[in-house]
CSV table of C-alpha atoms in Angstrom, one decimal:
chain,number,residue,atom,x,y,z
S,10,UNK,CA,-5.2,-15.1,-26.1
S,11,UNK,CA,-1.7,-15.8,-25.2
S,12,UNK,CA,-0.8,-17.5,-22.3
S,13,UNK,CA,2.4,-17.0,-20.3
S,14,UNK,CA,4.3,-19.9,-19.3
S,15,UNK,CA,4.0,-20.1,-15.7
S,16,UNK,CA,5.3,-22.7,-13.0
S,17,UNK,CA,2.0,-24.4,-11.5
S,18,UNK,CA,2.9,-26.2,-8.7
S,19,UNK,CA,0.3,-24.9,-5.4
S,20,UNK,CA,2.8,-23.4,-2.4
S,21,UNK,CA,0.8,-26.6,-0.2
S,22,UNK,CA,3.9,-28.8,-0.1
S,23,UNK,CA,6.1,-25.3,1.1
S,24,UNK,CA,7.2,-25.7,4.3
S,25,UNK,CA,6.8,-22.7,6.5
S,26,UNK,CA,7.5,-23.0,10.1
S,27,UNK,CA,10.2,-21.4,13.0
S,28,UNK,CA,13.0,-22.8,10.9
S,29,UNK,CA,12.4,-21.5,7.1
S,30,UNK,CA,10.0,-18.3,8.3
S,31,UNK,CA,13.5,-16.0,7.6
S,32,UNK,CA,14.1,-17.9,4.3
S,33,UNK,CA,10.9,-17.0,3.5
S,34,UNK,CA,10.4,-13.5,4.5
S,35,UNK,CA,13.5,-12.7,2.5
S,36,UNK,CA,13.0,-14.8,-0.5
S,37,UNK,CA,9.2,-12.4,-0.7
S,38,UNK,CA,10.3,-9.3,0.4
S,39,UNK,CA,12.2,-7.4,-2.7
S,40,UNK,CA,15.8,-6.3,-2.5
S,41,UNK,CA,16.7,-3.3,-1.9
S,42,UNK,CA,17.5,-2.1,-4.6
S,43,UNK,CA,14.5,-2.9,-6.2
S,44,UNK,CA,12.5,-0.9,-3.4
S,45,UNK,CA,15.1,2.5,-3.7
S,46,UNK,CA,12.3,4.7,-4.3
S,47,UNK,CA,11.4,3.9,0.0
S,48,UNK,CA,14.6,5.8,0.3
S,49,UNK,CA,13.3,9.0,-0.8
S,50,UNK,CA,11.8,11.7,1.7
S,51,UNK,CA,8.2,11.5,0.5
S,52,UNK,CA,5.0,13.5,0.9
S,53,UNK,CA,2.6,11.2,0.8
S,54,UNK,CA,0.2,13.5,-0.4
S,55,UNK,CA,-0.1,16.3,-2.9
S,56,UNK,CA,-1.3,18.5,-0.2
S,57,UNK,CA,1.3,17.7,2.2
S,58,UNK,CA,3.8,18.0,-0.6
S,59,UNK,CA,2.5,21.4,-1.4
S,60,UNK,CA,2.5,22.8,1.7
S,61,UNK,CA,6.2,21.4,2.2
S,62,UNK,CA,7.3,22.5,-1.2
S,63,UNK,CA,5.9,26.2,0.0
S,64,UNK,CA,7.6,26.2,3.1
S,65,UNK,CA,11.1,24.9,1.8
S,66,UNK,CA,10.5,27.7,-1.0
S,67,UNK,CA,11.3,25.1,-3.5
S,68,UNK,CA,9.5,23.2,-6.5
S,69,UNK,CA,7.5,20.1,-6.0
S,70,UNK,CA,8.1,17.0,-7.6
S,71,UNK,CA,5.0,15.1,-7.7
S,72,UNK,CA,4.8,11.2,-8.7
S,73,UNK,CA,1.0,10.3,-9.2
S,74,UNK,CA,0.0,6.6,-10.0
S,75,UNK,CA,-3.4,4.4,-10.1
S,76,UNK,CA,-3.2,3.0,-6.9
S,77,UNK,CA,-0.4,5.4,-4.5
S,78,UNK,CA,3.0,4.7,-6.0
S,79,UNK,CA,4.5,4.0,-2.2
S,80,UNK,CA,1.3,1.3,-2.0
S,81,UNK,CA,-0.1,-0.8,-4.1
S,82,UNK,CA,0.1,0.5,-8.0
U,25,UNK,CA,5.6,-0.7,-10.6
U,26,UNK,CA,9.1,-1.1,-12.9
U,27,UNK,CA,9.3,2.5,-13.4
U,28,UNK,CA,9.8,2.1,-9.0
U,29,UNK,CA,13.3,0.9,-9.8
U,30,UNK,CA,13.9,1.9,-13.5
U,31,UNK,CA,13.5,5.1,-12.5
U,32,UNK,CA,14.5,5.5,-9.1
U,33,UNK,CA,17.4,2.8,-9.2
U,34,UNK,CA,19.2,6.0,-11.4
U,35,UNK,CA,21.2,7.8,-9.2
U,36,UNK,CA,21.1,11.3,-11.2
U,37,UNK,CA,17.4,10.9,-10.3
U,38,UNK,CA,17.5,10.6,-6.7
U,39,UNK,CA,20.4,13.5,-6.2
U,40,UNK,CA,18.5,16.1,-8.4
U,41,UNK,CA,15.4,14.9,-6.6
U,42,UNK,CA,16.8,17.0,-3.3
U,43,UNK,CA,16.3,20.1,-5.0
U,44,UNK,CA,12.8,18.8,-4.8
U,45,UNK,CA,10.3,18.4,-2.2
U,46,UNK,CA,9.1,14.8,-3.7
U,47,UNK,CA,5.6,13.7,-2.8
U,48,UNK,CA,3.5,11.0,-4.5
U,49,UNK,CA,0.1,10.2,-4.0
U,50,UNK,CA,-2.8,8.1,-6.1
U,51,UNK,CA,-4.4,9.5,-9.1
U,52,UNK,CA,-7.3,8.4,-8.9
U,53,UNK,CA,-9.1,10.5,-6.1
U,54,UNK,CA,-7.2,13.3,-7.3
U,55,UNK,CA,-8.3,13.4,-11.2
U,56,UNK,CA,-12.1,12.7,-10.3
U,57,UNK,CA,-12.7,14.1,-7.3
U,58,UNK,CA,-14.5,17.6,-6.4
U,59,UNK,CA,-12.4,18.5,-3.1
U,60,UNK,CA,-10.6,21.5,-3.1
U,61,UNK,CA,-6.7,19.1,-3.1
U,62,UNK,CA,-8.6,17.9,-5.8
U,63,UNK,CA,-9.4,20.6,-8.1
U,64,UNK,CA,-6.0,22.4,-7.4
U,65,UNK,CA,-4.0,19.2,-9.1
U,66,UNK,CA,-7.0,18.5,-11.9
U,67,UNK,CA,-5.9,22.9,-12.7
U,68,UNK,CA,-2.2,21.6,-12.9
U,69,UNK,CA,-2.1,18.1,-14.5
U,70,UNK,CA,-4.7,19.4,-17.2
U,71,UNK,CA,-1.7,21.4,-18.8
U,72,UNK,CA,0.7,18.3,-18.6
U,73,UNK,CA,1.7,15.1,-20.6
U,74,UNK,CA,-2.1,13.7,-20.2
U,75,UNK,CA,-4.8,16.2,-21.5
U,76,UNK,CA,-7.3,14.2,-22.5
U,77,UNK,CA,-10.7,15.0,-21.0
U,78,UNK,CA,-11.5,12.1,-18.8
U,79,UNK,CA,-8.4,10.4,-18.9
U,80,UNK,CA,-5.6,9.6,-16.9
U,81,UNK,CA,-3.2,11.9,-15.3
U,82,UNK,CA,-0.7,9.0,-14.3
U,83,UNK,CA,2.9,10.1,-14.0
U,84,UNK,CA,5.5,12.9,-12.3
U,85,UNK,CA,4.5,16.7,-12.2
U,86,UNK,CA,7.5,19.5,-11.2
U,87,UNK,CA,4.9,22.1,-9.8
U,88,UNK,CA,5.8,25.8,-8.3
U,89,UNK,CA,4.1,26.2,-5.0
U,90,UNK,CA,1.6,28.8,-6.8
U,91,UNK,CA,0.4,25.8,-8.9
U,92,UNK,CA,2.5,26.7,-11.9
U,93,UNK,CA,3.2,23.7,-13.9
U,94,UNK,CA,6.6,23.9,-14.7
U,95,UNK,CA,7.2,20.3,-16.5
U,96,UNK,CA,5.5,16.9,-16.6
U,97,UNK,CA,6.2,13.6,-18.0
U,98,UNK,CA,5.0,10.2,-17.6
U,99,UNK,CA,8.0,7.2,-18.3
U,100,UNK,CA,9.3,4.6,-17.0
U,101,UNK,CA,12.9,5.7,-18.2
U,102,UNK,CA,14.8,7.5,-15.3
U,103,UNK,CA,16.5,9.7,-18.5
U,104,UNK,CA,13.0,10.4,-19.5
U,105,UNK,CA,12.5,11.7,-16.1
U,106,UNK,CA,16.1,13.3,-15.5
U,107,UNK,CA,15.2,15.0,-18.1
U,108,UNK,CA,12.0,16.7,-17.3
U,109,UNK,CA,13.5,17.3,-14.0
U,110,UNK,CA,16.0,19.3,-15.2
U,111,UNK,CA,13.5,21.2,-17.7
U,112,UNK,CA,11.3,21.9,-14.7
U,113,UNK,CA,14.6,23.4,-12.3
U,114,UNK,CA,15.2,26.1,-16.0
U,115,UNK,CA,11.5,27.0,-15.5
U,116,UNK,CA,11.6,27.5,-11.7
U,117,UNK,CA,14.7,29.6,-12.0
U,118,UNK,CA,12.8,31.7,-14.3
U,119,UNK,CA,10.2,32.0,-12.4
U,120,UNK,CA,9.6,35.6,-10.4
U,121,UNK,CA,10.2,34.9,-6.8
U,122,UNK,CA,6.6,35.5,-5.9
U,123,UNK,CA,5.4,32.1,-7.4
U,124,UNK,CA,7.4,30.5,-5.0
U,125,UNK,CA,5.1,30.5,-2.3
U,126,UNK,CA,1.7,29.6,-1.9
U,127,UNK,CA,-0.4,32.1,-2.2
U,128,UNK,CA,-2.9,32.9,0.8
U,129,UNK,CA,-5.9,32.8,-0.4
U,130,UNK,CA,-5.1,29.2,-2.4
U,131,UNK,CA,-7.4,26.5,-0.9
U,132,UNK,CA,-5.8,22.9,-1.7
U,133,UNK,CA,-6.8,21.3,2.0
U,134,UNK,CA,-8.5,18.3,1.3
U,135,UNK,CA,-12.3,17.3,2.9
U,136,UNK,CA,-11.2,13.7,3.7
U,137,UNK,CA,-8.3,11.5,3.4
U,138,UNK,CA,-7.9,8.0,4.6
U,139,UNK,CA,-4.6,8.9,6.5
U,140,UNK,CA,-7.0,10.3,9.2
U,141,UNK,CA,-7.7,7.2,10.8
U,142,UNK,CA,-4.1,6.5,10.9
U,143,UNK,CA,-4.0,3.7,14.1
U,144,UNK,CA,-1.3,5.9,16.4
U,145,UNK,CA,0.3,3.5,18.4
U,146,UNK,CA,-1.5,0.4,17.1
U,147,UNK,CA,0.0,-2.2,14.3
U,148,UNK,CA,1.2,-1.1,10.9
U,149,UNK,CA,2.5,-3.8,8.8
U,150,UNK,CA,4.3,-3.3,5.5
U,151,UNK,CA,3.0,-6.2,3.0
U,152,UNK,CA,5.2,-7.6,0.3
U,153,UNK,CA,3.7,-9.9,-2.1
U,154,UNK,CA,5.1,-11.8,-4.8
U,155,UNK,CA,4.8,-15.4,-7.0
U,156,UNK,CA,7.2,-18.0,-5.2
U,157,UNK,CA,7.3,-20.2,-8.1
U,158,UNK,CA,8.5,-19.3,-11.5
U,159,UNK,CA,10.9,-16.5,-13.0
U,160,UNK,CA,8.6,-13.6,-13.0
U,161,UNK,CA,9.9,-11.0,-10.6
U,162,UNK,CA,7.1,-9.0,-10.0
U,163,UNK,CA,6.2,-8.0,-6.6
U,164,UNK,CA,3.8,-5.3,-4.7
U,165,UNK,CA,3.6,-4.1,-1.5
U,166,UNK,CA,0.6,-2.6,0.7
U,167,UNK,CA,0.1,-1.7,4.6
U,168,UNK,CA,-2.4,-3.2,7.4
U,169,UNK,CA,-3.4,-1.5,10.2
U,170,UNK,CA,-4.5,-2.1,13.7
U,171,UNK,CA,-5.7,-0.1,16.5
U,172,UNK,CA,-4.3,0.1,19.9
U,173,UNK,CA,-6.9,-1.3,21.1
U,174,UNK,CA,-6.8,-4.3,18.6
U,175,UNK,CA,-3.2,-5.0,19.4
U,176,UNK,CA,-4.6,-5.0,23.4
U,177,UNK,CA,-7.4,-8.0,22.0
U,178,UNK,CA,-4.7,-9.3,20.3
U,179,UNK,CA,-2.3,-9.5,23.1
U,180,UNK,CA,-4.3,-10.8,26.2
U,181,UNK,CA,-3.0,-13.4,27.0
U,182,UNK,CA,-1.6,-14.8,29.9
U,183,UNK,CA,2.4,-14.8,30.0
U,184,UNK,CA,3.5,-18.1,30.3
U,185,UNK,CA,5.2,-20.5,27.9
U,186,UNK,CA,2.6,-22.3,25.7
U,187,UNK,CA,-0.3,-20.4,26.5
U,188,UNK,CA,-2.7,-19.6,23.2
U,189,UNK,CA,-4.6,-17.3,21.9
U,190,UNK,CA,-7.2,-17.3,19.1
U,191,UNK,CA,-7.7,-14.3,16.9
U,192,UNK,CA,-10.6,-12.6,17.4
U,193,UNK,CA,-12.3,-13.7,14.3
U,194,UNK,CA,-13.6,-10.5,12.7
U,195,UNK,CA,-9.6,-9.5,12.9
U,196,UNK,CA,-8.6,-12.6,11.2
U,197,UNK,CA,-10.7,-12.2,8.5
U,198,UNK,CA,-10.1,-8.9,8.1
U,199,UNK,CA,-6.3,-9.5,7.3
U,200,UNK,CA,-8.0,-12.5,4.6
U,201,UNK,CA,-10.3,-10.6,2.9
U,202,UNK,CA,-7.9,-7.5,2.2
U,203,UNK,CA,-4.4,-8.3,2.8
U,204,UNK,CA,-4.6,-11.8,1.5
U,205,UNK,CA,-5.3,-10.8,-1.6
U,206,UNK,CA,-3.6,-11.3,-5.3
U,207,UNK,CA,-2.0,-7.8,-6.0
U,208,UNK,CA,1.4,-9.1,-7.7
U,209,UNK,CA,1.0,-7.1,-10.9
U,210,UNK,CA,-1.8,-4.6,-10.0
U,211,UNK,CA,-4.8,-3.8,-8.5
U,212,UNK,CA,-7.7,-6.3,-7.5
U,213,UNK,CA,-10.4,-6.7,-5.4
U,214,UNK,CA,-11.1,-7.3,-2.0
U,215,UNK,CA,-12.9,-10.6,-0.3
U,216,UNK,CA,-16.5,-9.8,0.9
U,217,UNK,CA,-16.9,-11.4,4.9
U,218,UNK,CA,-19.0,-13.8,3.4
U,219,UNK,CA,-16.3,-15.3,0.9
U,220,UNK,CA,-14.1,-15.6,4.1
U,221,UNK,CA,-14.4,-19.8,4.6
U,222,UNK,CA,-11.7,-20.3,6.8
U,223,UNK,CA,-9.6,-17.0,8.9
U,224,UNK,CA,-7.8,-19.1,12.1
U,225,UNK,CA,-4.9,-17.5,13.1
U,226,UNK,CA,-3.3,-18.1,16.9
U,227,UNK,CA,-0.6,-16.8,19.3
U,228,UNK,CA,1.0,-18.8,21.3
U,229,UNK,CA,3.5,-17.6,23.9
U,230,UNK,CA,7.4,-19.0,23.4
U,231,UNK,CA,9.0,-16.9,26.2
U,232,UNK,CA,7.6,-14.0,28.6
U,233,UNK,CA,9.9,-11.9,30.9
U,234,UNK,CA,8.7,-9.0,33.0
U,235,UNK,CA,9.4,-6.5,29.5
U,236,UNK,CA,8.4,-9.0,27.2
U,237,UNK,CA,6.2,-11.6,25.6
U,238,UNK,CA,7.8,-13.4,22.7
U,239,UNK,CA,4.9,-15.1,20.7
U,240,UNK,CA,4.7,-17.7,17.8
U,241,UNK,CA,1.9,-16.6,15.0
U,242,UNK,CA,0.0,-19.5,13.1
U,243,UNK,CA,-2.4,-19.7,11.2
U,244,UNK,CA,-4.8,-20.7,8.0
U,245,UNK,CA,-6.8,-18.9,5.3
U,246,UNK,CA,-9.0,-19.7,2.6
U,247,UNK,CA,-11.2,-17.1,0.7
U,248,UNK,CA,-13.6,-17.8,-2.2
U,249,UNK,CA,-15.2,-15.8,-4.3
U,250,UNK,CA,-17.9,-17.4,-6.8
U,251,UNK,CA,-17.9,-14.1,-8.9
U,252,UNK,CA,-20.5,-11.7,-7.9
U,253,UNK,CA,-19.2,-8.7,-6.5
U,254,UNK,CA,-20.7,-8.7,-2.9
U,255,UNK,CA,-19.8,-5.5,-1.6
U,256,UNK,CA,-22.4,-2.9,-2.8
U,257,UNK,CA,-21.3,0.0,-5.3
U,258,UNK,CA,-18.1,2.0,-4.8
U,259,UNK,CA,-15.6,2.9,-7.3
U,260,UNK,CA,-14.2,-1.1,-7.0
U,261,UNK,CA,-18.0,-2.5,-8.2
U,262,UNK,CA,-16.7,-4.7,-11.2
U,263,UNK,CA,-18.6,-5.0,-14.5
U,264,UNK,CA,-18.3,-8.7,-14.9
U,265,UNK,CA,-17.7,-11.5,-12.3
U,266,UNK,CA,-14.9,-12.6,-10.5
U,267,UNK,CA,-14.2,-16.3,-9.5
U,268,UNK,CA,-11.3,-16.6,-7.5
U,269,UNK,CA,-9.9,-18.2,-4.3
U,270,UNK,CA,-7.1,-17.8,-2.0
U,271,UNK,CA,-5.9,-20.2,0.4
U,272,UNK,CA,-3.0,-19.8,3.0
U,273,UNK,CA,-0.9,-21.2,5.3
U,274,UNK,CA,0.8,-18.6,8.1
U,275,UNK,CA,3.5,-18.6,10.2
U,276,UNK,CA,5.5,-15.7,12.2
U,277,UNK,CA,7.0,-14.1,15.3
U,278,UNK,CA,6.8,-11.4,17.0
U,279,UNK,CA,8.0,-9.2,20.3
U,280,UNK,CA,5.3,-7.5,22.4
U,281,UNK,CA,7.1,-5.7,25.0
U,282,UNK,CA,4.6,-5.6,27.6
U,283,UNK,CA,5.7,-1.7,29.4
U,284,UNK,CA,4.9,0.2,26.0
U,285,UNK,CA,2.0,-2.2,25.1
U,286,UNK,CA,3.8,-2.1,21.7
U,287,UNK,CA,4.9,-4.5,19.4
U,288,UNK,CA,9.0,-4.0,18.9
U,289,UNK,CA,9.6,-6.6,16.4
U,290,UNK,CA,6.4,-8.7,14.2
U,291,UNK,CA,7.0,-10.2,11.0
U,292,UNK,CA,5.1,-13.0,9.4
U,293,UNK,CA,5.1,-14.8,6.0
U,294,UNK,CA,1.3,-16.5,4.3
U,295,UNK,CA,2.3,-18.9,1.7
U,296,UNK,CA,-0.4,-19.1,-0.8
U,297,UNK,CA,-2.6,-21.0,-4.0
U,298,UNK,CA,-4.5,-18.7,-5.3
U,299,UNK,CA,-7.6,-19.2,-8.7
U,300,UNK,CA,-8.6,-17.1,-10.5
U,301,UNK,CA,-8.2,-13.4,-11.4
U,302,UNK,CA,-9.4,-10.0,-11.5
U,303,UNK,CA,-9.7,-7.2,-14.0
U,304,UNK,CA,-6.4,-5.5,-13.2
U,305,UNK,CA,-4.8,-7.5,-11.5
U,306,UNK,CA,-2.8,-9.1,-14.9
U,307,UNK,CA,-3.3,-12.6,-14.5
U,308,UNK,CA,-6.0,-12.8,-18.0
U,309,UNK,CA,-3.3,-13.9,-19.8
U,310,UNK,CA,-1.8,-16.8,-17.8
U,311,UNK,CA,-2.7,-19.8,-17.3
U,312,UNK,CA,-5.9,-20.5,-15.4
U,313,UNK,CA,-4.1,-23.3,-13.0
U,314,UNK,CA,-3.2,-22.7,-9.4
U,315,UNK,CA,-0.8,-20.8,-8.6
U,316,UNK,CA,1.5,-20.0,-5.6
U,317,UNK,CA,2.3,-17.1,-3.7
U,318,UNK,CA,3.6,-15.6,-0.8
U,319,UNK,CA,3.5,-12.6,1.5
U,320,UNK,CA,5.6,-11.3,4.1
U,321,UNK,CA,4.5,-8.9,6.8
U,322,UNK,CA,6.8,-6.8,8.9
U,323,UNK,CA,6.4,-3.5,10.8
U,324,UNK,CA,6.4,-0.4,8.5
U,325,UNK,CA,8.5,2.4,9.2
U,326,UNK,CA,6.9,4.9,12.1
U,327,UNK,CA,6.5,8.1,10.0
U,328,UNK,CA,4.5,6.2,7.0
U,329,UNK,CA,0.9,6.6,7.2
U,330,UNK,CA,-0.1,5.3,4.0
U,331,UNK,CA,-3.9,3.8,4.0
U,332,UNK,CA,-4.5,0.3,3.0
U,333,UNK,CA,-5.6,0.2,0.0
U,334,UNK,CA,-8.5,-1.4,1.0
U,335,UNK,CA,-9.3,0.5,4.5
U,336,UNK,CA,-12.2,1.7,2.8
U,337,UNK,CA,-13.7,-1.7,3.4
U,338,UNK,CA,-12.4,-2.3,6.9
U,339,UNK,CA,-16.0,-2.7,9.0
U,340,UNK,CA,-14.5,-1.0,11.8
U,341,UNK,CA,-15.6,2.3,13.6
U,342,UNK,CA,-12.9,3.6,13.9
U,343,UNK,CA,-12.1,4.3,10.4
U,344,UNK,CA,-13.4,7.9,9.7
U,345,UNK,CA,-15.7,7.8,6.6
U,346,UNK,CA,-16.0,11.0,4.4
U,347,UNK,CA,-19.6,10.8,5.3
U,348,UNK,CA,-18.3,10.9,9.2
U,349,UNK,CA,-17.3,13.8,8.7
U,350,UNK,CA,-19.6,15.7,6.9
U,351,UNK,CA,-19.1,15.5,3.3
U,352,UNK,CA,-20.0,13.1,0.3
U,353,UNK,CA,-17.6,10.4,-1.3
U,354,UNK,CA,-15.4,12.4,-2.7
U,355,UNK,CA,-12.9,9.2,-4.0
């Protein structure tokens, strides 16, 4: 089995507290640009999509994942 | 989760996308379940990339509002998807007009979605999670939901500077056992109640004005799970045991403005060790040592209504069971 190299030290000595919780909260939260997709308009649902897609007389573009692709994939 | 920005990072993507109507939803329910959502997409992804009997039907579908398959692909190369996108927009156009609607007598309504128990005017959070420690990049996001009556639990307090209050305990460990949990590079599993060693989380009031209640969130976790999956059979039962933990440390802030009973502004970060790993959650080929993590909690956007992935498992009323409403587990 191969084993990726992975830093080891536990988060116990982070310090998280009124002064870091920003530092924090960006450092976790991905940049935009790696979150675009949350710019598109989406139906969160086939259903919805279809009925939208029906309505607006045009095509659907459906994006289907193991786990919903605007969740946890 | 690349092909979020290899293949929406690409520009040509997102402008030919608004000759779309772009939805996504998970594959899962869809491919196995019996519905009548479900059977409408099983018609149409059966004649796409994935045909295989059984297997998956992971990836993008350009579909006609009659349910005619016009192209399907599954890549995480924006050209790869451009591509198909553009093959699907030649097939529409030669399409006759009448298989651009939806035709009447079409059922695709599903029996039961989790959406349904959407908490209107409660607490969404958006979750980010990621390692802190290291070079690997890889993050994942999920929501967490609260009622409106929750948030009122949550929130009674008295408002003046200093004054506390304890999360309700079933609500702590609720955000521990399914929110709290190792889904950097996939899926995993939840924490059964009885895995939950530790859940304390506390407000405590900074400032309070007639509008509003400024309040200070702390708090500490720590989950462990010996291995036996401890929550019955669903379609998250494991076929081998699990041993993992999860320990964290939480801090945050938040705005409760008392005339809307709503919160304005919440965001909170858990820094984390976690042990251990799941089937799908990608960790069997790293190292077995601790390992440090953190999440960050802010309010979603109003007009997502995404389900936790884990609602399922919330032990709450006032989630709305496909058996609540009349019909089997259709997942």
């Amino acid at each position: 089995m191969t084993t990726t190299a992975v830093h080891t030290a536990p988060a116990d000595d982070a310090v998280l507290n009124r002064a870091t919780l920003d530092a924090w909260i960006d450092r976790i939260t991905p940049p935009e640009d790696e979150r675009i997709d949350e710019t598109i308009p989406w139906r969160t649902s086939f259903h919805q999509g279809m009925a939208a897609a029906a309505a607006a007389r045009k095509p659907l573009l459906l994006w289907v994942m193991n786990g919903h692709p605007l969740g946890c994939t | 989760m690349a092909g979020r920005r290899s293949v929406w990072g690409d520009e040509r993507v997102r402008e030919l996308a608004q000759q779309f109507v772009c939805a996504a939803d998970e594959t899962w329910r869809l491919q196995n379940g019996k519905d009548a959502e479900c059977r409408f997409f099983q018609k149409i992804a059966s004649q796409g990339h994935y045909q295989a009997k059984g297997g998956t039907r992971q990836g993008y579908y350009a579909i006609a509002p009659n349910g005619t398959l016009l192209a399907s692909a599954n890549s995480r190369s924006g050209e790869a998807i451009l591509a198909m996108m553009k093959r699907a927009l030649v097939a529409w156009d030669a399409l006759d007009a009448t298989r651009h609607v939806l035709p009447a007598d079409t059922p695709f309504e599903p029996e039961h979605r989790w959406e349904a128990s959407y908490p209107t005017g409660g607490l969404v959070f958006m979750r980010y999670v990621r390692d802190i420690l290291g070079s690997d990049r890889r993050w994942n996001r999920d929501y967490a939901w609260f009622t409106r009556d929750e948030v009122k639990e949550l929130t009674s307090l008295p408002p003046r500077p200093g004054a506390t209050r304890d999360w309700p305990q079933r609500l702590a460990a609720r955000l521990a056992r399914f929110h709290l949990v190792d889904n950097v590079r996939g899926q995993t599993l939840p924490f059964a109640a009885g895995e939950i060693e530790r859940a304390d989380l506390r407000f405590t009031v900074v400032r309070a004005t007639d509008d509003a209640i400024d309040l200070e969130l702390t708090g500490k976790t720590h989950a462990v799970a010996k291995g036996p999956w401890l929550l019955g059979k669903t379609d998250w039962t494991p076929t081998e045991d699990f041993p993992r933990t999860m320990t964290t440390t939480i801090f945050g802030r938040a705005r409760f403005n008392r005339r809307s009973q709503r919160f304005v502004t919440f965001s909170f970060a858990a820094l984390g060790t976690r042990t251990g790993r799941t089937g799908n959650d990608g960790r069997n080929k790293e190292s077995p040592e601790p390992t440090a993590m953190g999440f960050a909690f802010s309010l979603a956007r109003g007009d997502v209504t995404l389900a936790p992935t884990f609602l399922e498992f919330y032990p709450d009323k006032w989630v709305k069971r496909p058996h609540d409403l009349g019909y089997g587990e259709h997942k």
